[in-house]
mmCIF file of C-alpha atoms in Angstrom:
data_model
loop_
_atom_site.group_PDB
_atom_site.id
_atom_site.type_symbol
_atom_site.label_atom_id
_atom_site.label_comp_id
_atom_site.label_asym_id
_atom_site.label_seq_id
_atom_site.Cartn_x
_atom_site.Cartn_y
_atom_site.Cartn_z
ATOM 1 C CA MET A 1 -9.938 -17.678 13.320
ATOM 2 C CA ARG A 2 -10.628 -16.737 9.727
ATOM 3 C CA ALA A 3 -10.505 -12.935 10.627
ATOM 4 C CA LYS A 4 -7.082 -13.505 12.266
ATOM 5 C CA LYS A 5 -5.705 -15.149 9.069
ATOM 6 C CA GLN A 6 -7.092 -12.337 6.958
ATOM 7 C CA VAL A 7 -5.425 -9.672 9.152
ATOM 8 C CA LYS A 8 -2.099 -11.593 9.158
ATOM 9 C CA ALA A 9 -2.273 -11.879 5.341
ATOM 10 C CA ARG A 10 -3.062 -8.197 5.015
ATOM 11 C CA ILE A 11 -0.175 -7.322 7.270
ATOM 12 C CA GLY A 12 2.164 -9.391 5.192
ATOM 13 C CA LEU A 13 0.930 -7.780 1.964
ATOM 14 C CA PHE A 14 1.429 -4.262 3.142
ATOM 15 C CA SER A 15 4.390 -4.597 5.517
ATOM 16 C CA PRO A 16 7.725 -3.102 4.257
ATOM 17 C CA GLY A 17 9.033 -5.484 1.611
ATOM 18 C CA GLY A 18 5.644 -7.130 1.118
ATOM 19 C CA PRO A 19 4.198 -7.487 -2.379
ATOM 20 C CA LEU A 20 1.718 -4.652 -2.146
ATOM 21 C CA ALA A 21 4.121 -2.374 -0.255
ATOM 22 C CA GLN A 22 6.554 -2.847 -3.125
ATOM 23 C CA GLN A 23 3.883 -1.875 -5.573
ATOM 24 C CA LEU A 24 3.009 1.150 -3.582
ATOM 25 C CA ALA A 25 6.697 2.093 -3.380
ATOM 26 C CA MET A 26 6.550 2.919 -7.088
ATOM 27 C CA ASN A 27 4.218 5.906 -6.272
ATOM 28 C CA SER A 28 5.251 9.213 -4.827
ATOM 29 C CA THR A 29 4.093 10.188 -1.394
ATOM 30 C CA VAL A 30 3.827 13.772 -2.652
ATOM 31 C CA LEU A 31 3.295 14.278 -6.342
ATOM 32 C CA ILE A 32 3.451 17.502 -8.315
ATOM 33 C CA VAL A 33 1.805 17.543 -11.716
ATOM 34 C CA ASN A 34 2.122 20.865 -13.523
ATOM 35 C CA ASP A 35 0.769 23.399 -10.965
ATOM 36 C CA THR A 36 -1.090 20.929 -8.776
ATOM 37 C CA VAL A 37 0.351 19.200 -5.674
ATOM 38 C CA PHE A 38 -1.152 15.852 -4.437
ATOM 39 C CA ALA A 39 -0.675 14.520 -0.912
ATOM 40 C CA HIS A 40 -2.776 11.825 0.902
ATOM 41 C CA GLY A 41 -3.486 13.916 4.136
ATOM 42 C CA GLY A 42 -1.761 17.274 3.749
ATOM 43 C CA LEU A 43 1.392 19.128 3.322
ATOM 44 C CA LEU A 44 3.015 21.717 5.482
ATOM 45 C CA PRO A 45 5.824 24.291 4.909
ATOM 46 C CA ARG A 46 8.265 22.140 6.995
ATOM 47 C CA HIS A 47 7.728 19.240 4.674
ATOM 48 C CA VAL A 48 8.687 21.374 1.570
ATOM 49 C CA GLU A 49 11.598 23.000 3.462
ATOM 50 C CA PHE A 50 12.968 19.518 4.264
ATOM 51 C CA GLY A 51 12.672 18.357 0.690
ATOM 52 C CA LEU A 52 9.891 16.533 -0.987
ATOM 53 C CA GLU A 53 12.308 14.370 -3.119
ATOM 54 C CA ARG A 54 13.972 13.135 0.098
ATOM 55 C CA LEU A 55 10.545 12.383 1.634
ATOM 56 C CA ASN A 56 9.443 10.464 -1.450
ATOM 57 C CA ASN A 57 12.658 8.502 -1.764
ATOM 58 C CA SER A 58 12.799 7.573 1.948
ATOM 59 C CA VAL A 59 9.156 6.264 1.895
ATOM 60 C CA SER A 60 9.860 4.260 -1.257
ATOM 61 C CA ASP A 61 13.015 2.735 0.121
ATOM 62 C CA TRP A 62 11.250 1.802 3.452
ATOM 63 C CA MET A 63 8.318 0.263 1.624
ATOM 64 C CA ARG A 64 10.634 -1.792 -0.527
ATOM 65 C CA GLY A 65 12.025 -3.178 2.632
ATOM 66 C CA LYS A 66 15.297 -1.311 2.790
ATOM 67 C CA GLU A 67 16.603 -0.743 6.343
ATOM 68 C CA ILE A 68 16.552 2.978 7.025
ATOM 69 C CA THR A 69 19.626 3.906 9.065
ATOM 70 C CA ASP A 70 20.556 7.452 7.829
ATOM 71 C CA GLU A 71 19.236 10.004 10.251
ATOM 72 C CA LYS A 72 17.942 12.359 7.575
ATOM 73 C CA ASP A 73 16.133 9.440 5.997
ATOM 74 C CA ARG A 74 14.602 8.459 9.249
ATOM 75 C CA THR A 75 13.494 12.086 9.792
ATOM 76 C CA ALA A 76 12.004 12.106 6.273
ATOM 77 C CA LEU A 77 10.142 8.926 6.922
ATOM 78 C CA GLY A 78 8.689 10.373 10.149
ATOM 79 C CA MET A 79 7.587 13.515 8.362
ATOM 80 C CA ALA A 80 5.914 11.475 5.664
ATOM 81 C CA ILE A 81 4.148 8.715 7.608
ATOM 82 C CA GLY A 82 4.781 9.323 11.257
ATOM 83 C CA SER A 83 2.940 11.603 13.668
ATOM 84 C CA VAL A 84 -0.773 11.686 13.256
ATOM 85 C CA LYS A 85 -1.009 15.413 13.609
ATOM 86 C CA ASP A 86 1.458 16.622 10.957
ATOM 87 C CA SER A 87 2.755 13.851 8.697
ATOM 88 C CA VAL A 88 2.029 14.048 4.915
ATOM 89 C CA VAL A 89 -0.051 10.870 5.112
ATOM 90 C CA TRP A 90 -2.106 11.521 8.281
ATOM 91 C CA ASN A 91 -2.377 15.233 8.360
ATOM 92 C CA ARG A 92 -5.865 16.779 8.548
ATOM 93 C CA THR A 93 -5.065 20.472 8.610
ATOM 94 C CA PHE A 94 -6.846 21.142 5.381
ATOM 95 C CA GLY A 95 -9.353 18.225 5.390
ATOM 96 C CA THR A 96 -12.016 19.764 7.669
ATOM 97 C CA GLU A 97 -15.151 20.123 5.622
ATOM 98 C CA ASN A 98 -16.564 22.870 7.790
ATOM 99 C CA PHE A 99 -14.093 24.750 9.916
ATOM 100 C CA MET A 100 -15.223 25.466 13.438
ATOM 101 C CA THR A 101 -14.511 29.169 13.229
ATOM 102 C CA GLU A 102 -13.547 31.722 10.638
ATOM 103 C CA GLY A 103 -10.267 32.030 12.497
ATOM 104 C CA ASP A 104 -9.581 28.274 12.044
ATOM 105 C CA ARG A 105 -10.236 28.633 8.372
ATOM 106 C CA GLU A 106 -7.989 31.718 8.028
ATOM 107 C CA ARG A 107 -5.110 29.929 9.807
ATOM 108 C CA ALA A 108 -5.484 26.806 7.574
ATOM 109 C CA CYS A 109 -5.534 29.031 4.451
ATOM 110 C CA ALA A 110 -2.454 31.020 5.657
ATOM 111 C CA THR A 111 -0.521 27.709 6.232
ATOM 112 C CA LEU A 112 -1.686 26.509 2.849
ATOM 113 C CA GLY A 113 -0.440 29.717 1.258
ATOM 114 C CA GLN A 114 2.985 29.377 2.870
ATOM 115 C CA THR A 115 3.148 25.715 1.736
ATOM 116 C CA LEU A 116 2.187 26.384 -1.864
ATOM 117 C CA ASP A 117 4.333 29.543 -2.088
ATOM 118 C CA ALA A 118 7.375 27.425 -1.204
ATOM 119 C CA ILE A 119 6.799 25.257 -4.296
ATOM 120 C CA ASP A 120 7.645 26.820 -7.605
ATOM 121 C CA GLY A 121 4.465 27.375 -9.683
ATOM 122 C CA ALA A 122 2.158 25.461 -7.304
ATOM 123 C CA LYS A 123 -1.447 26.871 -7.425
ATOM 124 C CA ARG A 124 -3.435 24.145 -5.530
ATOM 125 C CA LEU A 125 -3.102 21.167 -3.157
ATOM 126 C CA VAL A 126 -5.357 18.088 -3.541
ATOM 127 C CA VAL A 127 -5.830 15.930 -0.462
ATOM 128 C CA GLY A 128 -7.814 12.880 0.602
ATOM 129 C CA HIS A 129 -7.766 11.045 3.926
ATOM 130 C CA THR A 130 -10.734 12.944 5.450
ATOM 131 C CA PRO A 131 -14.168 11.874 3.976
ATOM 132 C CA GLN A 132 -16.185 14.877 2.814
ATOM 133 C CA MET A 133 -19.915 14.174 3.465
ATOM 134 C CA GLY A 134 -20.926 16.831 0.957
ATOM 135 C CA GLY A 135 -18.703 15.514 -1.800
ATOM 136 C CA CYS A 136 -15.519 16.976 -3.355
ATOM 137 C CA ASN A 137 -14.990 20.624 -2.333
ATOM 138 C CA ASN A 138 -12.529 23.420 -2.114
ATOM 139 C CA GLN A 139 -11.584 26.211 0.237
ATOM 140 C CA CYS A 140 -8.990 29.038 0.404
ATOM 141 C CA ASP A 141 -10.071 30.449 -3.030
ATOM 142 C CA GLY A 142 -9.610 27.024 -4.720
ATOM 143 C CA ARG A 143 -6.096 26.521 -3.418
ATOM 144 C CA ILE A 144 -7.097 23.347 -1.446
ATOM 145 C CA TRP A 145 -9.249 20.645 -2.899
ATOM 146 C CA ARG A 146 -10.583 17.802 -0.659
ATOM 147 C CA ILE A 147 -11.535 14.723 -2.711
ATOM 148 C CA ASP A 148 -12.115 11.906 -0.322
ATOM 149 C CA VAL A 149 -15.824 11.178 -0.546
ATOM 150 C CA GLY A 150 -15.743 7.964 1.458
ATOM 151 C CA MET A 151 -16.533 5.553 -1.478
ATOM 152 C CA SER A 152 -15.572 2.586 0.656
ATOM 153 C CA PHE A 153 -18.495 0.738 2.008
ATOM 154 C CA GLY A 154 -16.638 0.557 5.290
ATOM 155 C CA VAL A 155 -16.743 4.402 5.454
ATOM 156 C CA VAL A 156 -19.766 5.981 3.706
ATOM 157 C CA GLY A 157 -20.376 4.047 0.553
ATOM 158 C CA ALA A 158 -20.668 7.242 -1.401
ATOM 159 C CA ASP A 159 -20.845 7.493 -5.209
ATOM 160 C CA PRO A 160 -17.543 8.233 -7.006
ATOM 161 C CA GLU A 161 -16.487 11.730 -7.738
ATOM 162 C CA VAL A 162 -13.514 12.824 -9.832
ATOM 163 C CA LEU A 163 -11.581 16.065 -9.899
ATOM 164 C CA GLU A 164 -10.903 17.259 -13.478
ATOM 165 C CA ILE A 165 -8.039 19.779 -13.788
ATOM 166 C CA ASP A 166 -7.631 21.301 -17.236
ATOM 167 C CA GLY A 167 -5.199 24.235 -17.004
ATOM 168 C CA ASP A 168 -6.752 26.805 -14.619
ATOM 169 C CA SER A 169 -10.203 25.073 -14.877
ATOM 170 C CA VAL A 170 -10.998 22.702 -11.992
ATOM 171 C CA ARG A 171 -14.313 20.898 -11.694
ATOM 172 C CA VAL A 172 -15.879 18.000 -9.967
ATOM 173 C CA LEU A 173 -17.322 15.187 -12.124
ATOM 174 C CA THR A 174 -19.983 13.036 -10.609
ATOM 175 C CA ALA A 175 -21.899 9.994 -11.549
ATOM 176 C CA ASN A 176 -24.911 8.477 -9.878
ATOM 177 C CA VAL A 177 -23.638 4.937 -9.643
ATOM 178 C CA PRO A 178 -25.966 2.545 -7.729
ATOM 179 C CA ALA A 179 -24.307 1.155 -4.655
ATOM 180 C CA ALA A 180 -23.630 -2.630 -4.786
ATOM 181 C CA VAL A 181 -23.472 -4.740 -1.734
ATOM 182 C CA SER A 182 -19.844 -5.719 -0.946
ATOM 183 C CA LYS A 183 -19.346 -9.531 -0.781
ATOM 184 C CA LEU A 184 -16.496 -10.379 1.467
#
């Protein structure tokens, strides 16, 4: 019974219009800082062609509880948080820590190149969503950085790692923090 109440409370907090959803609505789904693009799961050329501002605005409106009726906004919402395969939030195109074949890696790097080339001045994409058992890492000559190390005790319980970006210099900062037992 307690678990059901906790799930119900969580749904209420994160559902469109809920208190935490409204807090999250203040953040961009895709964020560009200088020459670095940040997206939870991944970003594809079709997202950029559609318009990142429209994607961000549509997700924010939806999370604040606004009814999405405009067809372009509904499309933007789907591109951002819809399909598991290719939405910005759930995409894993670039998250694979070890590509199965060199061809898979080459295809992913080519898609990444098309994506970044479509964004003025973009040099790299930083993604999470797919835990990296070996820690933060990069591929495609440093154009993709994967930073989900699975810190949650429900995933891996890994020590924190941080990506430091200073101009063209990118490095991973680590700390050996002893794991604490989560008390729920």
